[in-house]
């Protein structure tokens, strides 16, 4: 997968939410409010929450989640080594299939490195 493919996946998320927002505005608005409230800094920082979301995305096998939460974790100040460590925790909890989802994680890290001053 090329770096552009990572961006394609992120665009697919945006397109889906736009479409659903038009077709199911109440549900998507409720989800958006829940999302904002949950990700607000409280006991955990946004960075910590994004690392958790990344690990859960890996364990669930959701490539879109992996790309999105890799990007959001980096934006929140996470380092590539923290992303990989979160990925390994997912593997610990979810086993071999989660290990294979470290492939899209490493691709996402590479795709976003330049945006976040990592090379």
Short mmCIF file of N, CA, C and O in Angstrom, two decimals:
data_model
loop_
_atom_site.label_atom_id
_atom_site.label_comp_id
_atom_site.label_asym_id
_atom_site.label_seq_id
_atom_site.Cartn_x
_atom_site.Cartn_y
_atom_site.Cartn_z
N UNK A 1 0.85 -1.18 0.00
CA UNK A 1 0.00 0.00 0.00
C UNK A 1 0.89 1.23 0.00
O UNK A 1 1.81 1.34 0.78
N UNK A 2 0.63 2.13 -0.88
CA UNK A 2 1.37 3.38 -0.97
C UNK A 2 0.81 4.38 0.05
O UNK A 2 -0.31 4.24 0.52
N UNK A 3 1.59 5.41 0.34
CA UNK A 3 1.14 6.44 1.27
C UNK A 3 -0.18 7.04 0.83
O UNK A 3 -1.02 7.39 1.65
N UNK A 4 -0.37 7.19 -0.48
CA UNK A 4 -1.62 7.73 -1.00
C UNK A 4 -2.81 6.87 -0.63
O UNK A 4 -3.92 7.38 -0.45
N UNK A 5 -2.60 5.56 -0.50
CA UNK A 5 -3.69 4.66 -0.12
C UNK A 5 -4.15 4.92 1.31
O UNK A 5 -5.32 4.73 1.63
N UNK A 6 -3.24 5.34 2.17
CA UNK A 6 -3.60 5.70 3.53
C UNK A 6 -4.55 6.89 3.49
O UNK A 6 -5.59 6.90 4.17
N UNK A 7 -4.22 7.87 2.66
CA UNK A 7 -5.06 9.05 2.53
C UNK A 7 -6.42 8.66 1.94
O UNK A 7 -7.46 9.20 2.36
N UNK A 8 -6.43 7.72 1.00
CA UNK A 8 -7.70 7.24 0.42
C UNK A 8 -8.58 6.68 1.53
O UNK A 8 -9.78 6.99 1.59
N UNK A 9 -8.02 5.88 2.41
CA UNK A 9 -8.80 5.30 3.52
C UNK A 9 -9.36 6.40 4.42
O UNK A 9 -10.51 6.33 4.84
N UNK A 10 -8.55 7.41 4.73
CA UNK A 10 -9.03 8.51 5.56
C UNK A 10 -10.15 9.27 4.85
O UNK A 10 -11.13 9.66 5.49
N UNK A 11 -10.01 9.47 3.55
CA UNK A 11 -11.07 10.13 2.78
C UNK A 11 -12.35 9.30 2.77
O UNK A 11 -13.45 9.86 2.79
N UNK A 12 -12.22 7.97 2.75
CA UNK A 12 -13.40 7.11 2.79
C UNK A 12 -14.18 7.30 4.09
O UNK A 12 -15.41 7.28 4.09
N UNK A 13 -13.46 7.49 5.18
CA UNK A 13 -14.13 7.76 6.47
C UNK A 13 -14.93 9.04 6.38
O UNK A 13 -16.11 9.08 6.75
N UNK A 14 -14.30 10.09 5.87
CA UNK A 14 -14.97 11.38 5.74
C UNK A 14 -16.19 11.29 4.83
O UNK A 14 -17.26 11.82 5.15
N UNK A 15 -16.05 10.60 3.71
CA UNK A 15 -17.16 10.43 2.77
C UNK A 15 -18.32 9.67 3.42
O UNK A 15 -19.48 10.05 3.25
N UNK A 16 -18.00 8.63 4.16
CA UNK A 16 -19.04 7.85 4.83
C UNK A 16 -19.79 8.71 5.85
O UNK A 16 -21.02 8.72 5.88
N UNK A 17 -19.04 9.44 6.66
CA UNK A 17 -19.68 10.28 7.67
C UNK A 17 -20.51 11.39 7.05
O UNK A 17 -21.59 11.72 7.55
N UNK A 18 -20.03 11.96 5.94
CA UNK A 18 -20.82 12.98 5.23
C UNK A 18 -22.12 12.39 4.72
O UNK A 18 -23.19 12.97 4.90
N UNK A 19 -22.03 11.23 4.09
CA UNK A 19 -23.22 10.56 3.54
C UNK A 19 -24.21 10.20 4.65
O UNK A 19 -25.41 10.50 4.56
N UNK A 20 -23.71 9.59 5.70
CA UNK A 20 -24.58 9.21 6.81
C UNK A 20 -25.14 10.43 7.52
O UNK A 20 -26.27 10.40 8.00
N UNK A 21 -24.36 11.50 7.58
CA UNK A 21 -24.83 12.73 8.20
C UNK A 21 -26.02 13.31 7.47
O UNK A 21 -26.92 13.89 8.10
N UNK A 22 -26.07 13.13 6.16
CA UNK A 22 -27.21 13.61 5.37
C UNK A 22 -28.40 12.67 5.48
O UNK A 22 -29.55 13.10 5.53
N UNK A 23 -28.12 11.37 5.50
CA UNK A 23 -29.18 10.37 5.51
C UNK A 23 -29.72 10.07 6.91
O UNK A 23 -30.87 9.68 7.06
N UNK A 24 -28.86 10.22 7.91
CA UNK A 24 -29.22 9.90 9.30
C UNK A 24 -28.66 10.99 10.22
O UNK A 24 -27.81 10.71 11.08
N UNK A 25 -29.12 12.22 10.06
CA UNK A 25 -28.50 13.34 10.79
C UNK A 25 -28.59 13.23 12.31
O UNK A 25 -27.64 13.58 13.01
N UNK A 26 -29.69 12.73 12.84
CA UNK A 26 -29.82 12.64 14.30
C UNK A 26 -28.82 11.66 14.88
O UNK A 26 -28.17 11.93 15.90
N UNK A 27 -28.70 10.50 14.24
CA UNK A 27 -27.80 9.47 14.74
C UNK A 27 -26.34 9.91 14.66
O UNK A 27 -25.57 9.73 15.62
N UNK A 28 -25.96 10.50 13.53
CA UNK A 28 -24.57 10.94 13.37
C UNK A 28 -24.27 12.12 14.29
O UNK A 28 -23.18 12.20 14.86
N UNK A 29 -25.22 13.01 14.48
CA UNK A 29 -25.02 14.12 15.42
C UNK A 29 -24.83 13.58 16.84
O UNK A 29 -23.95 14.05 17.58
N UNK A 30 -25.62 12.59 17.22
CA UNK A 30 -25.50 12.00 18.55
C UNK A 30 -24.13 11.31 18.70
O UNK A 30 -23.47 11.45 19.73
N UNK A 31 -23.73 10.58 17.66
CA UNK A 31 -22.42 9.92 17.69
C UNK A 31 -21.31 10.95 17.80
O UNK A 31 -20.37 10.78 18.58
N UNK A 32 -21.42 12.04 17.04
CA UNK A 32 -20.40 13.10 17.06
C UNK A 32 -20.30 13.75 18.43
O UNK A 32 -19.20 14.03 18.91
N UNK A 33 -21.44 14.00 19.07
CA UNK A 33 -21.43 14.57 20.43
C UNK A 33 -20.75 13.60 21.40
O UNK A 33 -19.94 14.01 22.23
N UNK A 34 -21.10 12.32 21.30
CA UNK A 34 -20.50 11.30 22.16
C UNK A 34 -18.98 11.24 21.93
O UNK A 34 -18.19 11.20 22.88
N UNK A 35 -18.58 11.27 20.68
CA UNK A 35 -17.17 11.23 20.32
C UNK A 35 -16.42 12.41 20.94
O UNK A 35 -15.38 12.24 21.58
N UNK A 36 -16.94 13.62 20.75
CA UNK A 36 -16.28 14.82 21.30
C UNK A 36 -16.19 14.74 22.83
O UNK A 36 -15.16 15.06 23.42
N UNK A 37 -17.27 14.35 23.47
CA UNK A 37 -17.29 14.27 24.93
C UNK A 37 -16.30 13.22 25.44
O UNK A 37 -15.59 13.45 26.42
N UNK A 38 -16.25 12.09 24.78
CA UNK A 38 -15.36 11.00 25.19
C UNK A 38 -13.90 11.37 25.00
O UNK A 38 -13.05 11.05 25.84
N UNK A 39 -13.58 12.05 23.90
CA UNK A 39 -12.19 12.38 23.61
C UNK A 39 -11.70 13.64 24.31
O UNK A 39 -10.51 13.95 24.28
N UNK A 40 -12.60 14.36 24.97
CA UNK A 40 -12.20 15.55 25.71
C UNK A 40 -11.22 15.15 26.82
O UNK A 40 -11.36 14.10 27.44
N UNK A 41 -10.22 16.01 27.05
CA UNK A 41 -9.24 15.73 28.10
C UNK A 41 -9.91 15.73 29.47
O UNK A 41 -10.47 16.73 29.89
N UNK A 42 -9.85 14.61 30.12
CA UNK A 42 -10.35 14.49 31.49
C UNK A 42 -9.26 13.75 32.27
O UNK A 42 -8.18 14.29 32.42
N UNK A 43 -9.52 12.55 32.72
CA UNK A 43 -8.52 11.78 33.45
C UNK A 43 -7.39 11.32 32.52
O UNK A 43 -6.24 11.21 32.94
N UNK A 44 -7.73 11.05 31.26
CA UNK A 44 -6.74 10.66 30.26
C UNK A 44 -6.57 11.78 29.25
O UNK A 44 -7.53 12.47 28.92
N UNK A 45 -5.35 11.92 28.73
CA UNK A 45 -5.11 12.93 27.69
C UNK A 45 -5.63 12.41 26.35
O UNK A 45 -5.87 11.21 26.17
N UNK A 46 -5.75 13.32 25.40
CA UNK A 46 -6.14 12.93 24.05
C UNK A 46 -5.13 11.95 23.48
O UNK A 46 -5.50 10.96 22.84
N UNK A 47 -3.84 12.18 23.72
CA UNK A 47 -2.79 11.27 23.25
C UNK A 47 -3.01 9.86 23.78
O UNK A 47 -2.97 8.89 23.03
N UNK A 48 -3.27 9.75 25.07
CA UNK A 48 -3.50 8.43 25.68
C UNK A 48 -4.74 7.77 25.10
O UNK A 48 -4.74 6.56 24.80
N UNK A 49 -5.80 8.54 24.92
CA UNK A 49 -7.03 7.99 24.38
C UNK A 49 -6.85 7.53 22.94
O UNK A 49 -7.39 6.49 22.54
N UNK A 50 -6.07 8.28 22.16
CA UNK A 50 -5.83 7.87 20.78
C UNK A 50 -4.97 6.61 20.71
O UNK A 50 -5.17 5.76 19.84
N UNK A 51 -4.03 6.45 21.63
CA UNK A 51 -3.24 5.21 21.68
C UNK A 51 -4.13 4.02 22.03
O UNK A 51 -3.99 2.93 21.46
N UNK A 52 -5.08 4.22 22.93
CA UNK A 52 -6.04 3.16 23.27
C UNK A 52 -6.90 2.84 22.06
O UNK A 52 -7.11 1.67 21.71
N UNK A 53 -7.41 3.88 21.40
CA UNK A 53 -8.25 3.66 20.22
C UNK A 53 -7.47 2.94 19.12
O UNK A 53 -8.01 2.05 18.44
N UNK A 54 -6.21 3.29 18.96
CA UNK A 54 -5.36 2.60 17.98
C UNK A 54 -5.24 1.12 18.32
O UNK A 54 -5.43 0.26 17.45
N UNK A 55 -4.95 0.81 19.58
CA UNK A 55 -4.81 -0.59 19.98
C UNK A 55 -6.11 -1.36 19.76
O UNK A 55 -6.11 -2.49 19.28
N UNK A 56 -7.23 -0.73 20.07
CA UNK A 56 -8.52 -1.38 19.85
C UNK A 56 -8.81 -1.57 18.37
O UNK A 56 -9.35 -2.60 17.96
N UNK A 57 -8.43 -0.58 17.56
CA UNK A 57 -8.60 -0.71 16.11
C UNK A 57 -7.79 -1.86 15.55
O UNK A 57 -8.26 -2.61 14.69
N UNK A 58 -6.57 -2.02 16.06
CA UNK A 58 -5.72 -3.14 15.64
C UNK A 58 -6.35 -4.46 16.05
O UNK A 58 -6.46 -5.38 15.25
N UNK A 59 -6.78 -4.56 17.30
CA UNK A 59 -7.35 -5.82 17.78
C UNK A 59 -8.66 -6.15 17.08
O UNK A 59 -9.00 -7.31 16.90
N UNK A 60 -9.39 -5.11 16.62
CA UNK A 60 -10.64 -5.35 15.90
C UNK A 60 -10.41 -5.58 14.41
O UNK A 60 -11.34 -5.96 13.69
N UNK A 61 -9.19 -5.34 13.94
CA UNK A 61 -8.89 -5.55 12.53
C UNK A 61 -9.47 -4.48 11.62
O UNK A 61 -9.82 -4.77 10.48
N UNK A 62 -9.57 -3.25 12.10
CA UNK A 62 -10.17 -2.16 11.32
C UNK A 62 -9.07 -1.27 10.74
O UNK A 62 -8.52 -0.43 11.45
N UNK A 63 -8.75 -1.46 9.44
CA UNK A 63 -7.71 -0.64 8.82
C UNK A 63 -8.02 0.84 8.88
O UNK A 63 -7.14 1.66 9.12
N UNK A 64 -9.27 1.22 8.65
CA UNK A 64 -9.66 2.62 8.69
C UNK A 64 -9.36 3.21 10.07
O UNK A 64 -8.84 4.30 10.18
N UNK A 65 -9.69 2.44 11.12
CA UNK A 65 -9.43 2.88 12.49
C UNK A 65 -7.93 3.04 12.73
O UNK A 65 -7.51 4.00 13.37
N UNK A 66 -7.16 2.11 12.21
CA UNK A 66 -5.71 2.16 12.40
C UNK A 66 -5.15 3.43 11.79
O UNK A 66 -4.37 4.16 12.42
N UNK A 67 -5.54 3.72 10.56
CA UNK A 67 -5.02 4.92 9.89
C UNK A 67 -5.48 6.19 10.61
O UNK A 67 -4.69 7.09 10.85
N UNK A 68 -6.76 6.25 10.93
CA UNK A 68 -7.31 7.44 11.58
C UNK A 68 -6.64 7.69 12.93
O UNK A 68 -6.19 8.80 13.23
N UNK A 69 -6.55 6.65 13.76
CA UNK A 69 -6.03 6.85 15.11
C UNK A 69 -4.51 6.97 15.14
O UNK A 69 -3.97 7.57 16.07
N UNK A 70 -3.82 6.45 14.13
CA UNK A 70 -2.39 6.72 14.00
C UNK A 70 -2.20 8.21 13.75
O UNK A 70 -1.40 8.87 14.42
N UNK A 71 -2.96 8.75 12.80
CA UNK A 71 -2.89 10.18 12.48
C UNK A 71 -3.24 11.03 13.70
O UNK A 71 -2.51 11.96 14.06
N UNK A 72 -4.34 10.70 14.37
CA UNK A 72 -4.79 11.50 15.51
C UNK A 72 -3.82 11.39 16.68
O UNK A 72 -3.58 12.37 17.39
N UNK A 73 -3.24 10.22 16.92
CA UNK A 73 -2.27 10.06 18.01
C UNK A 73 -1.02 10.88 17.73
O UNK A 73 -0.49 11.53 18.64
N UNK A 74 -0.54 10.85 16.49
CA UNK A 74 0.62 11.67 16.14
C UNK A 74 0.32 13.15 16.32
O UNK A 74 1.13 13.90 16.85
N UNK A 75 -0.87 13.57 15.89
CA UNK A 75 -1.28 14.97 16.06
C UNK A 75 -1.34 15.36 17.53
O UNK A 75 -1.09 16.51 17.90
N UNK A 76 -1.64 14.38 18.40
CA UNK A 76 -1.73 14.64 19.83
C UNK A 76 -0.37 14.50 20.53
O UNK A 76 -0.29 14.60 21.75
N UNK A 77 0.69 14.25 19.74
CA UNK A 77 2.03 14.22 20.31
C UNK A 77 2.63 12.85 20.54
O UNK A 77 3.72 12.75 21.11
N UNK A 78 1.95 11.79 20.14
CA UNK A 78 2.51 10.44 20.30
C UNK A 78 3.72 10.26 19.39
O UNK A 78 3.79 10.84 18.31
N UNK A 79 4.66 9.48 19.83
CA UNK A 79 5.86 9.15 19.05
C UNK A 79 5.64 7.80 18.37
O UNK A 79 4.88 6.95 18.87
N UNK A 80 6.33 7.57 17.24
CA UNK A 80 6.18 6.28 16.55
C UNK A 80 6.41 5.07 17.45
O UNK A 80 5.69 4.08 17.36
N UNK A 81 7.37 5.17 18.36
CA UNK A 81 7.63 4.03 19.26
C UNK A 81 6.46 3.78 20.20
O UNK A 81 6.18 2.63 20.59
N UNK A 82 5.73 4.83 20.58
CA UNK A 82 4.53 4.66 21.41
C UNK A 82 3.42 3.98 20.61
O UNK A 82 2.69 3.14 21.14
N UNK A 83 3.30 4.35 19.34
CA UNK A 83 2.30 3.72 18.47
C UNK A 83 2.58 2.22 18.34
O UNK A 83 1.66 1.40 18.46
N UNK A 84 3.83 1.89 18.11
CA UNK A 84 4.18 0.47 17.97
C UNK A 84 3.98 -0.29 19.28
O UNK A 84 3.53 -1.43 19.28
N UNK A 85 4.29 0.36 20.39
CA UNK A 85 4.08 -0.29 21.69
C UNK A 85 2.60 -0.53 21.94
O UNK A 85 2.20 -1.60 22.43
N UNK A 86 1.76 0.44 21.59
CA UNK A 86 0.30 0.25 21.70
C UNK A 86 -0.13 -0.91 20.81
O UNK A 86 -0.97 -1.72 21.20
N UNK A 87 0.46 -0.99 19.62
CA UNK A 87 0.17 -2.10 18.72
C UNK A 87 0.55 -3.44 19.31
O UNK A 87 -0.18 -4.42 19.19
N UNK A 88 1.68 -3.49 19.98
CA UNK A 88 2.12 -4.74 20.61
C UNK A 88 1.21 -5.13 21.77
O UNK A 88 0.97 -6.32 22.00
N UNK A 89 0.69 -4.15 22.49
CA UNK A 89 -0.29 -4.45 23.55
C UNK A 89 -1.54 -5.07 22.93
O UNK A 89 -2.10 -6.03 23.45
N UNK A 90 -1.95 -4.55 21.78
CA UNK A 90 -3.10 -5.13 21.08
C UNK A 90 -2.82 -6.57 20.69
O UNK A 90 -3.68 -7.44 20.83
N UNK A 91 -1.60 -6.83 20.22
CA UNK A 91 -1.23 -8.21 19.86
C UNK A 91 -1.25 -9.10 21.09
O UNK A 91 -1.74 -10.23 21.04
N UNK A 92 -0.74 -8.59 22.20
CA UNK A 92 -0.75 -9.35 23.45
C UNK A 92 -2.17 -9.79 23.80
O UNK A 92 -2.41 -10.92 24.19
N UNK A 93 -3.12 -8.87 23.63
CA UNK A 93 -4.50 -9.15 24.03
C UNK A 93 -5.30 -9.89 22.96
O UNK A 93 -6.22 -10.62 23.27
N UNK A 94 -4.96 -9.69 21.67
CA UNK A 94 -5.79 -10.25 20.59
C UNK A 94 -5.09 -11.32 19.77
O UNK A 94 -5.71 -11.94 18.92
N UNK A 95 -3.79 -11.53 19.97
CA UNK A 95 -3.10 -12.63 19.30
C UNK A 95 -2.61 -12.33 17.89
O UNK A 95 -2.50 -11.19 17.46
N UNK A 96 -2.33 -13.43 17.16
CA UNK A 96 -1.73 -13.38 15.83
C UNK A 96 -2.43 -12.49 14.82
O UNK A 96 -1.77 -11.74 14.10
N UNK A 97 -3.76 -12.54 14.73
CA UNK A 97 -4.41 -11.66 13.76
C UNK A 97 -4.10 -10.18 14.02
O UNK A 97 -3.91 -9.41 13.08
N UNK A 98 -4.00 -9.79 15.27
CA UNK A 98 -3.65 -8.40 15.59
C UNK A 98 -2.22 -8.10 15.14
O UNK A 98 -1.92 -6.99 14.69
N UNK A 99 -1.34 -9.10 15.23
CA UNK A 99 0.04 -8.92 14.78
C UNK A 99 0.07 -8.52 13.30
O UNK A 99 0.82 -7.63 12.90
N UNK A 100 -0.78 -9.12 12.50
CA UNK A 100 -0.82 -8.80 11.08
C UNK A 100 -1.32 -7.37 10.84
O UNK A 100 -0.97 -6.74 9.85
N UNK A 101 -2.09 -6.83 11.77
CA UNK A 101 -2.57 -5.47 11.62
C UNK A 101 -1.53 -4.43 12.04
O UNK A 101 -1.78 -3.23 11.96
N UNK A 102 -0.36 -4.88 12.45
CA UNK A 102 0.74 -3.95 12.63
C UNK A 102 1.30 -3.52 11.27
O UNK A 102 1.99 -2.51 11.16
N UNK A 103 0.95 -4.28 10.21
CA UNK A 103 1.36 -3.88 8.85
C UNK A 103 0.73 -2.54 8.49
O UNK A 103 1.45 -1.60 8.14
N UNK A 104 -0.62 -2.39 8.57
CA UNK A 104 -1.15 -1.06 8.26
C UNK A 104 -0.68 0.01 9.25
O UNK A 104 -0.54 1.17 8.87
N UNK A 105 -0.40 -0.37 10.49
CA UNK A 105 0.12 0.61 11.45
C UNK A 105 1.46 1.14 10.98
O UNK A 105 1.68 2.35 10.95
N UNK A 106 2.38 0.27 10.60
CA UNK A 106 3.70 0.73 10.16
C UNK A 106 3.58 1.55 8.88
O UNK A 106 4.30 2.53 8.70
N UNK A 107 2.65 1.20 8.01
CA UNK A 107 2.43 1.99 6.79
C UNK A 107 1.88 3.36 7.13
O UNK A 107 2.28 4.36 6.53
N UNK A 108 0.98 3.43 8.10
CA UNK A 108 0.42 4.72 8.51
C UNK A 108 1.49 5.59 9.15
O UNK A 108 1.56 6.79 8.88
N UNK A 109 2.34 5.00 9.99
CA UNK A 109 3.42 5.77 10.61
C UNK A 109 4.30 6.39 9.53
O UNK A 109 4.63 7.57 9.56
N UNK A 110 4.67 5.58 8.55
CA UNK A 110 5.50 6.08 7.44
C UNK A 110 4.80 7.18 6.67
O UNK A 110 5.40 8.19 6.32
N UNK A 111 3.52 6.99 6.42
CA UNK A 111 2.76 7.97 5.64
C UNK A 111 2.67 9.33 6.34
O UNK A 111 2.67 10.37 5.69
N UNK A 112 2.59 9.33 7.66
CA UNK A 112 2.41 10.56 8.41
C UNK A 112 3.70 11.13 9.00
O UNK A 112 3.68 12.21 9.58
N UNK A 113 4.82 10.44 8.84
CA UNK A 113 6.09 10.89 9.46
C UNK A 113 6.46 12.31 9.09
O UNK A 113 6.80 13.10 9.96
N UNK A 114 6.41 12.63 7.82
CA UNK A 114 6.84 13.97 7.39
C UNK A 114 5.96 15.06 7.96
O UNK A 114 6.43 16.13 8.29
N UNK A 115 4.66 14.78 8.10
CA UNK A 115 3.73 15.78 8.65
C UNK A 115 4.05 16.10 10.10
O UNK A 115 3.70 17.17 10.58
N UNK A 116 4.69 15.17 10.79
CA UNK A 116 4.90 15.32 12.23
C UNK A 116 6.39 15.41 12.60
O UNK A 116 6.77 15.08 13.71
N UNK A 117 7.21 15.81 11.62
CA UNK A 117 8.62 16.07 11.88
C UNK A 117 9.43 14.88 12.27
O UNK A 117 10.38 15.00 13.03
N UNK A 118 9.09 13.71 11.76
CA UNK A 118 9.81 12.49 12.11
C UNK A 118 10.63 11.99 10.92
O UNK A 118 10.76 10.80 10.72
N UNK A 119 11.14 12.82 10.10
CA UNK A 119 11.98 12.31 9.02
C UNK A 119 11.64 12.94 7.77
O UNK A 119 11.74 12.98 6.72
#
